[in-house]
PDB file of N, CA, C and O in Angstrom:
ATOM      1  N   MET A 465     134.193 128.013  60.259  1.00 79.00           N
ATOM      2  CA  MET A 465     134.134 127.219  61.689  1.00 79.00           C
ATOM      3  C   MET A 465     132.890 127.981  62.238  1.00 79.00           C
ATOM      4  O   MET A 465     132.028 127.266  62.878  1.00 79.00           O
ATOM      5  N   MET A 466     131.822 128.747  62.281  1.00 79.00           N
ATOM      6  CA  MET A 466     131.152 128.982  62.847  1.00 79.00           C
ATOM      7  C   MET A 466     129.803 128.536  62.081  1.00 79.00           C
ATOM      8  O   MET A 466     128.591 128.293  62.355  1.00 79.00           O
ATOM      9  N   TRP A 467     129.705 128.574  61.002  1.00 80.00           N
ATOM     10  CA  TRP A 467     128.685 128.074  60.348  1.00 80.00           C
ATOM     11  C   TRP A 467     128.322 126.526  60.636  1.00 80.00           C
ATOM     12  O   TRP A 467     127.710 126.164  60.640  1.00 80.00           O
ATOM     13  N   LEU A 468     129.775 125.670  60.587  1.00 80.00           N
ATOM     14  CA  LEU A 468     129.882 124.592  61.051  1.00 80.00           C
ATOM     15  C   LEU A 468     128.999 124.308  62.609  1.00 80.00           C
ATOM     16  O   LEU A 468     127.424 123.358  62.644  1.00 80.00           O
ATOM     17  N   CYS A 469     129.051 125.385  63.462  1.00 80.00           N
ATOM     18  CA  CYS A 469     128.520 125.092  65.214  1.00 80.00           C
ATOM     19  C   CYS A 469     127.028 125.779  64.904  1.00 80.00           C
ATOM     20  O   CYS A 469     125.976 124.435  65.730  1.00 80.00           O
ATOM     21  N   ALA A 470     126.375 126.430  63.893  1.00 80.00           N
ATOM     22  CA  ALA A 470     125.299 127.007  63.544  1.00 80.00           C
ATOM     23  C   ALA A 470     124.373 125.660  62.909  1.00 80.00           C
ATOM     24  O   ALA A 470     123.093 125.010  63.230  1.00 80.00           O
ATOM     25  N   LEU A 471     124.723 125.445  62.222  1.00 77.00           N
ATOM     26  CA  LEU A 471     124.673 124.178  61.578  1.00 77.00           C
ATOM     27  C   LEU A 471     124.084 122.948  62.799  1.00 77.00           C
ATOM     28  O   LEU A 471     122.571 122.108  62.302  1.00 77.00           O
ATOM     29  N   VAL A 472     125.002 122.674  63.165  1.00 79.00           N
ATOM     30  CA  VAL A 472     125.267 121.135  64.542  1.00 79.00           C
ATOM     31  C   VAL A 472     124.045 122.217  65.190  1.00 79.00           C
ATOM     32  O   VAL A 472     122.825 121.205  65.561  1.00 79.00           O
ATOM     33  N   ALA A 473     123.369 123.612  65.492  1.00 77.00           N
ATOM     34  CA  ALA A 473     122.471 123.245  66.333  1.00 77.00           C
ATOM     35  C   ALA A 473     120.775 123.857  65.723  1.00 77.00           C
ATOM     36  O   ALA A 473     120.724 122.907  66.440  1.00 77.00           O
ATOM     37  N   VAL A 474     120.942 123.820  64.877  1.00 74.00           N
ATOM     38  CA  VAL A 474     119.895 123.970  63.319  1.00 74.00           C
ATOM     39  C   VAL A 474     119.191 122.441  63.526  1.00 74.00           C
ATOM     40  O   VAL A 474     117.657 122.290  63.615  1.00 74.00           O
ATOM     41  N   LEU A 475     120.191 121.438  63.271  1.00 72.00           N
ATOM     42  CA  LEU A 475     120.384 120.016  62.987  1.00 72.00           C
ATOM     43  C   LEU A 475     119.490 119.322  64.725  1.00 72.00           C
ATOM     44  O   LEU A 475     118.882 118.815  63.962  1.00 72.00           O
ATOM     45  N   LEU A 476     120.413 120.080  65.158  1.00 72.00           N
ATOM     46  CA  LEU A 476     120.266 119.036  67.579  1.00 72.00           C
ATOM     47  C   LEU A 476     118.175 120.033  67.443  1.00 72.00           C
ATOM     48  O   LEU A 476     117.460 119.170  68.097  1.00 72.00           O
ATOM     49  N   LEU A 477     117.827 120.549  67.182  1.00 71.00           N
ATOM     50  CA  LEU A 477     116.977 122.244  66.905  1.00 71.00           C
ATOM     51  C   LEU A 477     115.961 120.700  66.382  1.00 71.00           C
ATOM     52  O   LEU A 477     114.576 121.244  67.299  1.00 71.00           O
ATOM     53  N   GLY A 478     115.970 120.836  65.512  1.00 64.00           N
ATOM     54  CA  GLY A 478     115.136 119.944  64.339  1.00 64.00           C
ATOM     55  C   GLY A 478     114.315 118.666  64.960  1.00 64.00           C
ATOM     56  O   GLY A 478     113.636 118.074  63.985  1.00 64.00           O
ATOM     57  N   ALA A 479     115.439 118.325  65.282  1.00 62.00           N
ATOM     58  CA  ALA A 479     115.009 116.620  65.881  1.00 62.00           C
ATOM     59  C   ALA A 479     114.097 116.634  67.422  1.00 62.00           C
ATOM     60  O   ALA A 479     113.301 115.761  66.961  1.00 62.00           O
ATOM     61  N   CYS A 480     114.145 117.727  67.537  1.00 66.00           N
ATOM     62  CA  CYS A 480     113.652 117.494  68.695  1.00 66.00           C
ATOM     63  C   CYS A 480     112.224 118.358  68.178  1.00 66.00           C
ATOM     64  O   CYS A 480     111.495 118.566  68.912  1.00 66.00           O
ATOM     65  N   ALA A 481     111.790 118.425  67.337  1.00 64.00           N
ATOM     66  CA  ALA A 481     110.245 119.562  66.818  1.00 64.00           C
ATOM     67  C   ALA A 481     109.278 118.183  66.035  1.00 64.00           C
ATOM     68  O   ALA A 481     108.691 118.824  66.080  1.00 64.00           O
ATOM     69  N   GLY A 482     109.509 117.352  66.162  1.00 69.00           N
ATOM     70  CA  GLY A 482     108.934 115.968  65.568  1.00 69.00           C
ATOM     71  C   GLY A 482     107.727 116.306  66.551  1.00 69.00           C
ATOM     72  O   GLY A 482     108.106 116.255  67.865  1.00 69.00           O
ATOM     73  N   PRO A 483     106.909 115.320  66.944  1.00 75.00           N
ATOM     74  CA  PRO A 483     106.153 114.924  67.417  1.00 75.00           C
ATOM     75  C   PRO A 483     106.395 114.090  69.134  1.00 75.00           C
ATOM     76  O   PRO A 483     107.112 113.214  68.862  1.00 75.00           O
ATOM     77  N   ALA A 484     105.686 113.777  69.791  1.00 75.00           N
ATOM     78  CA  ALA A 484     106.123 113.930  71.033  1.00 75.00           C
ATOM     79  C   ALA A 484     106.334 111.606  70.928  1.00 75.00           C
ATOM     80  O   ALA A 484     104.842 111.676  70.219  1.00 75.00           O
ATOM     81  N   PRO A 485     107.340 111.337  72.003  1.00 78.00           N
ATOM     82  CA  PRO A 485     106.976 109.673  71.361  1.00 78.00           C
ATOM     83  C   PRO A 485     105.515 109.611  71.870  1.00 78.00           C
ATOM     84  O   PRO A 485     105.132 110.027  72.969  1.00 78.00           O
ATOM     85  N   ALA A 486     105.155 108.106  71.585  1.00 89.00           N
ATOM     86  CA  ALA A 486     103.980 107.414  72.238  1.00 89.00           C
ATOM     87  C   ALA A 486     104.466 106.610  73.158  1.00 89.00           C
ATOM     88  O   ALA A 486     104.994 106.178  73.747  1.00 89.00           O
ATOM     89  N   ILE A 487     103.610 106.735  74.750  1.00 91.00           N
ATOM     90  CA  ILE A 487     103.746 106.428  75.792  1.00 91.00           C
ATOM     91  C   ILE A 487     103.223 105.058  75.907  1.00 91.00           C
ATOM     92  O   ILE A 487     102.361 105.023  75.791  1.00 91.00           O
ATOM     93  N   PRO A 488     104.586 104.246  76.028  1.00 92.00           N
ATOM     94  CA  PRO A 488     103.533 102.231  75.706  1.00 92.00           C
ATOM     95  C   PRO A 488     102.818 102.731  77.078  1.00 92.00           C
ATOM     96  O   PRO A 488     103.011 102.818  78.495  1.00 92.00           O
ATOM     97  N   VAL A 489     102.094 101.600  77.308  1.00 93.00           N
ATOM     98  CA  VAL A 489     101.215 101.001  78.348  1.00 93.00           C
ATOM     99  C   VAL A 489     100.843 100.106  79.143  1.00 93.00           C
ATOM    100  O   VAL A 489     101.190  98.983  77.824  1.00 93.00           O
ATOM    101  N   VAL A 490     102.424  99.161  80.207  1.00 93.00           N
ATOM    102  CA  VAL A 490     102.536  98.301  81.007  1.00 93.00           C
ATOM    103  C   VAL A 490     101.220  97.698  81.722  1.00 93.00           C
ATOM    104  O   VAL A 490     101.266  99.008  82.918  1.00 93.00           O
ATOM    105  N   LYS A 491     100.980  96.689  81.263  1.00 93.00           N
ATOM    106  CA  LYS A 491     100.182  95.928  82.622  1.00 93.00           C
ATOM    107  C   LYS A 491     100.569  95.079  83.547  1.00 93.00           C
ATOM    108  O   LYS A 491     101.319  95.095  83.179  1.00 93.00           O
ATOM    109  N   VAL A 492     100.971  95.685  84.776  1.00 92.00           N
ATOM    110  CA  VAL A 492     102.070  94.614  85.139  1.00 92.00           C
ATOM    111  C   VAL A 492     100.844  94.585  86.376  1.00 92.00           C
ATOM    112  O   VAL A 492     100.443  95.012  87.387  1.00 92.00           O
ATOM    113  N   PRO A 493     101.230  92.976  86.750  1.00 88.00           N
ATOM    114  CA  PRO A 493     100.104  92.560  87.972  1.00 88.00           C
ATOM    115  C   PRO A 493     100.712  93.327  89.147  1.00 88.00           C
ATOM    116  O   PRO A 493     101.893  93.101  89.302  1.00 88.00           O
ATOM    117  N   VAL A 494      99.027  93.479  90.047  1.00 82.00           N
ATOM    118  CA  VAL A 494      99.743  93.911  91.525  1.00 82.00           C
ATOM    119  C   VAL A 494      99.281  92.921  92.739  1.00 82.00           C
ATOM    120  O   VAL A 494      98.241  92.323  92.752  1.00 82.00           O
ATOM    121  N   TYR A 495     100.328  92.775  93.460  1.00 83.00           N
ATOM    122  CA  TYR A 495     100.323  92.064  95.090  1.00 83.00           C
ATOM    123  C   TYR A 495      98.714  92.660  95.362  1.00 83.00           C
ATOM    124  O   TYR A 495      98.604  93.379  95.919  1.00 83.00           O
ATOM    125  N   GLN A 496      97.931  91.366  95.684  1.00 80.00           N
ATOM    126  CA  GLN A 496      97.399  91.352  96.769  1.00 80.00           C
ATOM    127  C   GLN A 496      96.500  90.433  97.583  1.00 80.00           C
ATOM    128  O   GLN A 496      95.966  89.193  97.232  1.00 80.00           O
ATOM    129  N   SER A 497      96.198  91.107  98.948  1.00 82.00           N
ATOM    130  CA  SER A 497      96.250  89.943  99.463  1.00 82.00           C
ATOM    131  C   SER A 497      95.189  88.614  99.475  1.00 82.00           C
ATOM    132  O   SER A 497      93.497  89.242  99.183  1.00 82.00           O
ATOM    133  N   CYS A 498      94.857  87.700  99.071  1.00 82.00           N
ATOM    134  CA  CYS A 498      94.327  86.407  99.235  1.00 82.00           C
ATOM    135  C   CYS A 498      93.108  86.368 100.930  1.00 82.00           C
ATOM    136  O   CYS A 498      92.079  85.968 100.050  1.00 82.00           O
ATOM    137  N   VAL A 499      93.659  85.899 100.870  1.00 83.00           N
ATOM    138  CA  VAL A 499      93.613  85.945 102.076  1.00 83.00           C
ATOM    139  C   VAL A 499      92.043  87.235 103.162  1.00 83.00           C
ATOM    140  O   VAL A 499      93.249  87.447 103.641  1.00 83.00           O
ATOM    141  N   THR A 500      91.531  87.103 103.148  1.00 82.00           N
ATOM    142  CA  THR A 500      90.683  87.955 104.114  1.00 82.00           C
ATOM    143  C   THR A 500      90.488  87.955 105.215  1.00 82.00           C
ATOM    144  O   THR A 500      90.423  88.852 105.792  1.00 82.00           O
ATOM    145  N   ALA A 501      90.289  86.270 105.415  1.00 86.00           N
ATOM    146  CA  ALA A 501      89.623  86.507 107.273  1.00 86.00           C
ATOM    147  C   ALA A 501      90.704  85.394 108.119  1.00 86.00           C
ATOM    148  O   ALA A 501      90.182  84.469 106.690  1.00 86.00           O
ATOM    149  N   VAL A 502      91.457  85.561 108.684  1.00 88.00           N
ATOM    150  CA  VAL A 502      91.906  84.475 109.150  1.00 88.00           C
ATOM    151  C   VAL A 502      91.297  83.515 110.221  1.00 88.00           C
ATOM    152  O   VAL A 502      90.900  84.048 111.338  1.00 88.00           O
ATOM    153  N   PRO A 503      91.172  82.731 111.038  1.00 92.00           N
ATOM    154  CA  PRO A 503      90.850  81.489 111.353  1.00 92.00           C
ATOM    155  C   PRO A 503      90.758  81.859 112.529  1.00 92.00           C
ATOM    156  O   PRO A 503      92.513  81.626 112.935  1.00 92.00           O
ATOM    157  N   LYS A 504      89.886  82.499 114.140  1.00 94.00           N
ATOM    158  CA  LYS A 504      90.862  82.609 115.594  1.00 94.00           C
ATOM    159  C   LYS A 504      90.970  80.301 115.732  1.00 94.00           C
ATOM    160  O   LYS A 504      90.133  79.099 115.616  1.00 94.00           O
ATOM    161  N   GLN A 505      92.209  80.636 116.192  1.00 93.00           N
ATOM    162  CA  GLN A 505      92.295  79.521 116.809  1.00 93.00           C
ATOM    163  C   GLN A 505      91.360  79.441 118.207  1.00 93.00           C
ATOM    164  O   GLN A 505      91.660  80.273 118.982  1.00 93.00           O
ATOM    165  N   PRO A 506      91.495  78.315 117.987  1.00 94.00           N
ATOM    166  CA  PRO A 506      90.671  77.335 119.503  1.00 94.00           C
ATOM    167  C   PRO A 506      91.765  76.536 119.824  1.00 94.00           C
ATOM    168  O   PRO A 506      92.850  76.940 120.694  1.00 94.00           O
ATOM    169  N   THR A 507      91.192  77.590 121.685  1.00 94.00           N
ATOM    170  CA  THR A 507      91.968  76.944 122.922  1.00 94.00           C
ATOM    171  C   THR A 507      91.639  76.247 123.671  1.00 94.00           C
ATOM    172  O   THR A 507      91.403  75.323 123.912  1.00 94.00           O
ATOM    173  N   PHE A 508      92.992  74.765 123.438  1.00 94.00           N
ATOM    174  CA  PHE A 508      93.178  73.629 122.993  1.00 94.00           C
ATOM    175  C   PHE A 508      93.544  73.082 125.062  1.00 94.00           C
ATOM    176  O   PHE A 508      94.145  73.655 125.326  1.00 94.00           O
ATOM    177  N   ALA A 509      92.757  72.054 125.529  1.00 92.00           N
ATOM    178  CA  ALA A 509      92.368  71.737 125.894  1.00 92.00           C
ATOM    179  C   ALA A 509      94.152  71.133 126.707  1.00 92.00           C
ATOM    180  O   ALA A 509      94.652  71.283 128.700  1.00 92.00           O
ATOM    181  N   VAL A 510      95.342  70.325 126.537  1.00 94.00           N
ATOM    182  CA  VAL A 510      96.413  70.364 126.035  1.00 94.00           C
ATOM    183  C   VAL A 510      97.155  71.491 127.049  1.00 94.00           C
ATOM    184  O   VAL A 510      97.938  70.605 127.622  1.00 94.00           O
ATOM    185  N   LEU A 511      97.308  72.898 125.851  1.00 93.00           N
ATOM    186  CA  LEU A 511      97.611  73.949 126.501  1.00 93.00           C
ATOM    187  C   LEU A 511      97.842  73.941 128.693  1.00 93.00           C
ATOM    188  O   LEU A 511      98.514  75.260 128.464  1.00 93.00           O
ATOM    189  N   GLY A 512      96.337  74.016 128.846  1.00 93.00           N
ATOM    190  CA  GLY A 512      96.484  74.245 130.207  1.00 93.00           C
ATOM    191  C   GLY A 512      96.241  73.506 131.117  1.00 93.00           C
ATOM    192  O   GLY A 512      96.198  73.485 132.795  1.00 93.00           O
ATOM    193  N   LEU A 513      96.980  71.620 130.472  1.00 94.00           N
ATOM    194  CA  LEU A 513      97.446  70.659 131.203  1.00 94.00           C
ATOM    195  C   LEU A 513      98.723  71.490 132.304  1.00 94.00           C
ATOM    196  O   LEU A 513     100.187  72.197 131.404  1.00 94.00           O
ATOM    197  N   ALA A 514      98.187  70.138 133.845  1.00 94.00           N
ATOM    198  CA  ALA A 514      99.305  71.405 135.006  1.00 94.00           C
ATOM    199  C   ALA A 514     101.301  70.459 134.063  1.00 94.00           C
ATOM    200  O   ALA A 514     100.471  68.553 134.246  1.00 94.00           O
ATOM    201  N   PRO A 515     102.037  70.761 134.765  1.00 92.00           N
ATOM    202  CA  PRO A 515     103.152  69.867 134.092  1.00 92.00           C
ATOM    203  C   PRO A 515     102.491  68.351 135.286  1.00 92.00           C
ATOM    204  O   PRO A 515     103.835  67.139 133.861  1.00 92.00           O
ATOM    205  N   ASP A 516     102.486  68.179 135.896  1.00 94.00           N
ATOM    206  CA  ASP A 516     102.534  66.833 136.862  1.00 94.00           C
ATOM    207  C   ASP A 516     100.741  66.173 136.490  1.00 94.00           C
ATOM    208  O   ASP A 516     100.946  65.104 137.189  1.00 94.00           O
ATOM    209  N   ALA A 517     100.171  66.287 135.282  1.00 95.00           N
ATOM    210  CA  ALA A 517      99.234  65.659 134.513  1.00 95.00           C
ATOM    211  C   ALA A 517      99.090  64.634 134.958  1.00 95.00           C
ATOM    212  O   ALA A 517     100.462  63.714 134.031  1.00 95.00           O
ATOM    213  N   SER A 518      98.142  63.723 135.574  1.00 95.00           N
ATOM    214  CA  SER A 518      98.482  61.850 134.916  1.00 95.00           C
ATOM    215  C   SER A 518      98.373  61.693 132.950  1.00 95.00           C
ATOM    216  O   SER A 518      98.187  62.765 132.282  1.00 95.00           O
ATOM    217  N   ASP A 519      99.517  60.715 133.155  1.00 95.00           N
ATOM    218  CA  ASP A 519      99.261  59.802 131.734  1.00 95.00           C
ATOM    219  C   ASP A 519      97.484  60.208 130.993  1.00 95.00           C
ATOM    220  O   ASP A 519      97.214  60.101 130.239  1.00 95.00           O
ATOM    221  N   GLY A 520      96.914  59.690 131.775  1.00 95.00           N
ATOM    222  CA  GLY A 520      95.205  58.999 131.845  1.00 95.00           C
ATOM    223  C   GLY A 520      95.008  60.610 130.575  1.00 95.00           C
ATOM    224  O   GLY A 520      93.709  61.053 130.511  1.00 95.00           O
ATOM    225  N   GLU A 521      94.863  61.441 132.006  1.00 95.00           N
ATOM    226  CA  GLU A 521      94.613  63.308 132.140  1.00 95.00           C
ATOM    227  C   GLU A 521      94.768  63.181 130.676  1.00 95.00           C
ATOM    228  O   GLU A 521      94.054  64.364 129.509  1.00 95.00           O
ATOM    229  N   LYS A 522      96.280  63.668 130.069  1.00 95.00           N
ATOM    230  CA  LYS A 522      96.669  63.834 128.834  1.00 95.00           C
ATOM    231  C   LYS A 522      96.085  63.140 127.830  1.00 95.00           C
ATOM    232  O   LYS A 522      96.009  63.876 126.814  1.00 95.00           O
ATOM    233  N   VAL A 523      95.656  61.889 127.530  1.00 96.00           N
ATOM    234  CA  VAL A 523      95.444  61.365 127.663  1.00 96.00           C
ATOM    235  C   VAL A 523      93.243  62.322 126.641  1.00 96.00           C
ATOM    236  O   VAL A 523      93.545  62.024 125.371  1.00 96.00           O
ATOM    237  N   LEU A 524      92.820  62.254 127.537  1.00 96.00           N
ATOM    238  CA  LEU A 524      91.330  62.437 127.803  1.00 96.00           C
ATOM    239  C   LEU A 524      91.498  64.112 127.095  1.00 96.00           C
ATOM    240  O   LEU A 524      90.291  64.454 126.380  1.00 96.00           O
ATOM    241  N   ALA A 525      92.700  64.985 127.504  1.00 96.00           N
ATOM    242  CA  ALA A 525      92.118  65.922 126.982  1.00 96.00           C
ATOM    243  C   ALA A 525      93.151  66.114 125.335  1.00 96.00           C
ATOM    244  O   ALA A 525      92.134  67.185 124.052  1.00 96.00           O
ATOM    245  N   LEU A 526      93.811  65.161 124.774  1.00 96.00           N
ATOM    246  CA  LEU A 526      94.235  65.406 123.525  1.00 96.00           C
ATOM    247  C   LEU A 526      92.855  64.543 122.513  1.00 96.00           C
ATOM    248  O   LEU A 526      92.754  65.766 121.559  1.00 96.00           O
ATOM    249  N   ALA A 527      91.854  63.733 123.496  1.00 96.00           N
ATOM    250  CA  ALA A 527      91.063  62.806 123.067  1.00 96.00           C
ATOM    251  C   ALA A 527      89.234  64.395 122.776  1.00 96.00           C
ATOM    252  O   ALA A 527      89.287  64.766 121.728  1.00 96.00           O
ATOM    253  N   ARG A 528      89.875  65.302 123.607  1.00 95.00           N
ATOM    254  CA  ARG A 528      88.632  66.890 123.565  1.00 95.00           C
ATOM    255  C   ARG A 528      88.638  67.654 122.743  1.00 95.00           C
ATOM    256  O   ARG A 528      88.461  67.999 121.995  1.00 95.00           O
ATOM    257  N   ASP A 529      90.603  67.475 122.616  1.00 96.00           N
ATOM    258  CA  ASP A 529      91.325  68.259 121.572  1.00 96.00           C
ATOM    259  C   ASP A 529      91.204  67.964 120.250  1.00 96.00           C
ATOM    260  O   ASP A 529      90.626  68.755 119.074  1.00 96.00           O
ATOM    261  N   LEU A 530      90.752  67.108 120.289  1.00 96.00           N
ATOM    262  CA  LEU A 530      90.969  66.077 118.201  1.00 96.00           C
ATOM    263  C   LEU A 530      89.422  66.476 117.577  1.00 96.00           C
ATOM    264  O   LEU A 530      90.393  67.127 116.572  1.00 96.00           O
ATOM    265  N   PRO A 531      88.579  66.685 117.725  1.00 96.00           N
ATOM    266  CA  PRO A 531      87.887  67.614 116.674  1.00 96.00           C
ATOM    267  C   PRO A 531      87.856  68.613 116.795  1.00 96.00           C
ATOM    268  O   PRO A 531      87.726  69.589 115.224  1.00 96.00           O
ATOM    269  N   LEU A 532      88.245  69.907 117.770  1.00 96.00           N
ATOM    270  CA  LEU A 532      89.437  70.859 117.564  1.00 96.00           C
ATOM    271  C   LEU A 532      89.864  71.380 116.974  1.00 96.00           C
ATOM    272  O   LEU A 532      89.888  72.343 115.568  1.00 96.00           O
ATOM    273  N   HIS A 533      91.004  70.432 116.486  1.00 96.00           N
ATOM    274  CA  HIS A 533      92.140  70.288 115.921  1.00 96.00           C
ATOM    275  C   HIS A 533      91.580  70.230 114.609  1.00 96.00           C
ATOM    276  O   HIS A 533      91.969  70.641 113.572  1.00 96.00           O
ATOM    277  N   LEU A 534      90.398  69.218 114.064  1.00 97.00           N
ATOM    278  CA  LEU A 534      90.711  68.635 113.199  1.00 97.00           C
ATOM    279  C   LEU A 534      89.500  70.416 112.232  1.00 97.00           C
ATOM    280  O   LEU A 534      89.813  69.845 111.433  1.00 97.00           O
ATOM    281  N   LYS A 535      88.804  70.837 113.290  1.00 96.00           N
ATOM    282  CA  LYS A 535      87.540  72.076 112.793  1.00 96.00           C
ATOM    283  C   LYS A 535      88.637  72.471 112.022  1.00 96.00           C
ATOM    284  O   LYS A 535      87.917  73.834 111.383  1.00 96.00           O
ATOM    285  N   TYR A 536      89.576  73.030 113.124  1.00 96.00           N
ATOM    286  CA  TYR A 536      90.688  74.471 112.784  1.00 96.00           C
ATOM    287  C   TYR A 536      91.399  74.054 111.764  1.00 96.00           C
ATOM    288  O   TYR A 536      91.460  75.296 111.152  1.00 96.00           O
ATOM    289  N   GLU A 537      91.483  72.638 111.234  1.00 96.00           N
ATOM    290  CA  GLU A 537      92.894  72.061 110.315  1.00 96.00           C
ATOM    291  C   GLU A 537      91.585  72.598 108.798  1.00 96.00           C
ATOM    292  O   GLU A 537      92.256  73.657 107.847  1.00 96.00           O
ATOM    293  N   ALA A 538      90.619  72.495 109.259  1.00 95.00           N
ATOM    294  CA  ALA A 538      89.205  72.238 107.790  1.00 95.00           C
ATOM    295  C   ALA A 538      88.942  73.329 107.801  1.00 95.00           C
ATOM    296  O   ALA A 538      89.476  74.361 105.932  1.00 95.00           O
ATOM    297  N   GLN A 539      89.286  74.788 108.555  1.00 94.00           N
ATOM    298  CA  GLN A 539      89.075  76.301 108.226  1.00 94.00           C
ATOM    299  C   GLN A 539      90.076  76.440 107.464  1.00 94.00           C
ATOM    300  O   GLN A 539      90.441  77.633 106.376  1.00 94.00           O
ATOM    301  N   LEU A 540      91.711  76.071 107.768  1.00 93.00           N
ATOM    302  CA  LEU A 540      92.625  76.260 107.313  1.00 93.00           C
ATOM    303  C   LEU A 540      92.363  76.138 105.755  1.00 93.00           C
ATOM    304  O   LEU A 540      93.931  76.736 105.411  1.00 93.00           O
ATOM    305  N   GLU A 541      92.380  75.040 106.017  1.00 93.00           N
ATOM    306  CA  GLU A 541      93.350  74.199 104.383  1.00 93.00           C
ATOM    307  C   GLU A 541      92.136  74.722 102.982  1.00 93.00           C
ATOM    308  O   GLU A 541      92.215  75.817 102.145  1.00 93.00           O
ATOM    309  N   ALA A 542      90.517  75.863 104.417  1.00 91.00           N
ATOM    310  CA  ALA A 542      89.832  76.613 103.386  1.00 91.00           C
ATOM    311  C   ALA A 542      90.185  77.633 102.356  1.00 91.00           C
ATOM    312  O   ALA A 542      89.651  78.568 101.383  1.00 91.00           O
ATOM    313  N   VAL A 543      90.696  78.313 103.729  1.00 89.00           N
ATOM    314  CA  VAL A 543      91.673  79.653 103.427  1.00 89.00           C
ATOM    315  C   VAL A 543      93.044  79.579 102.684  1.00 89.00           C
ATOM    316  O   VAL A 543      92.471  80.463 101.804  1.00 89.00           O
ATOM    317  N   ILE A 544      93.874  78.695 102.680  1.00 89.00           N
ATOM    318  CA  ILE A 544      94.476  78.200 101.638  1.00 89.00           C
ATOM    319  C   ILE A 544      94.099  78.140 100.783  1.00 89.00           C
ATOM    320  O   ILE A 544      94.927  78.209  99.147  1.00 89.00           O
ATOM    321  N   ALA A 545      92.852  77.368  99.790  1.00 88.00           N
ATOM    322  CA  ALA A 545      91.955  76.526  98.909  1.00 88.00           C
ATOM    323  C   ALA A 545      91.541  77.635  97.649  1.00 88.00           C
ATOM    324  O   ALA A 545      92.201  77.964  96.849  1.00 88.00           O
ATOM    325  N   GLY A 546      91.265  79.274  98.852  1.00 83.00           N
ATOM    326  CA  GLY A 546      91.232  80.782  98.109  1.00 83.00           C
ATOM    327  C   GLY A 546      92.160  81.340  97.397  1.00 83.00           C
ATOM    328  O   GLY A 546      91.052  82.149  96.383  1.00 83.00           O
ATOM    329  N   CYS A 547      92.881  81.019  98.034  1.00 80.00           N
ATOM    330  CA  CYS A 547      94.520  81.588  97.487  1.00 80.00           C
ATOM    331  C   CYS A 547      94.954  81.048  96.309  1.00 80.00           C
ATOM    332  O   CYS A 547      95.507  81.358  95.205  1.00 80.00           O
ATOM    333  N   LEU A 548      94.770  79.912  95.738  1.00 74.00           N
ATOM    334  CA  LEU A 548      94.847  79.165  95.397  1.00 74.00           C
ATOM    335  C   LEU A 548      94.414  79.014  93.575  1.00 74.00           C
ATOM    336  O   LEU A 548      93.112  79.620  93.740  1.00 74.00           O
TER     337      LEU A 548
END
């Protein structure tokens, strides 16, 4: 019985004497933000209107805000296009 234990111990130690296994290199993509800068949101005239503003004032404020809104929207689309 003692010989059997010694034989098992020698076999187990012999298995560890081989060369170390090679460590595989696994390349994993890492998340990196594609947005470098967020465009500053303009101050729209509609947000500054009084609650009791007339319909004409509201329409004029919306008309003044349209070019600002289109420019801001184009900037946001450019940032999003940089991520695709």
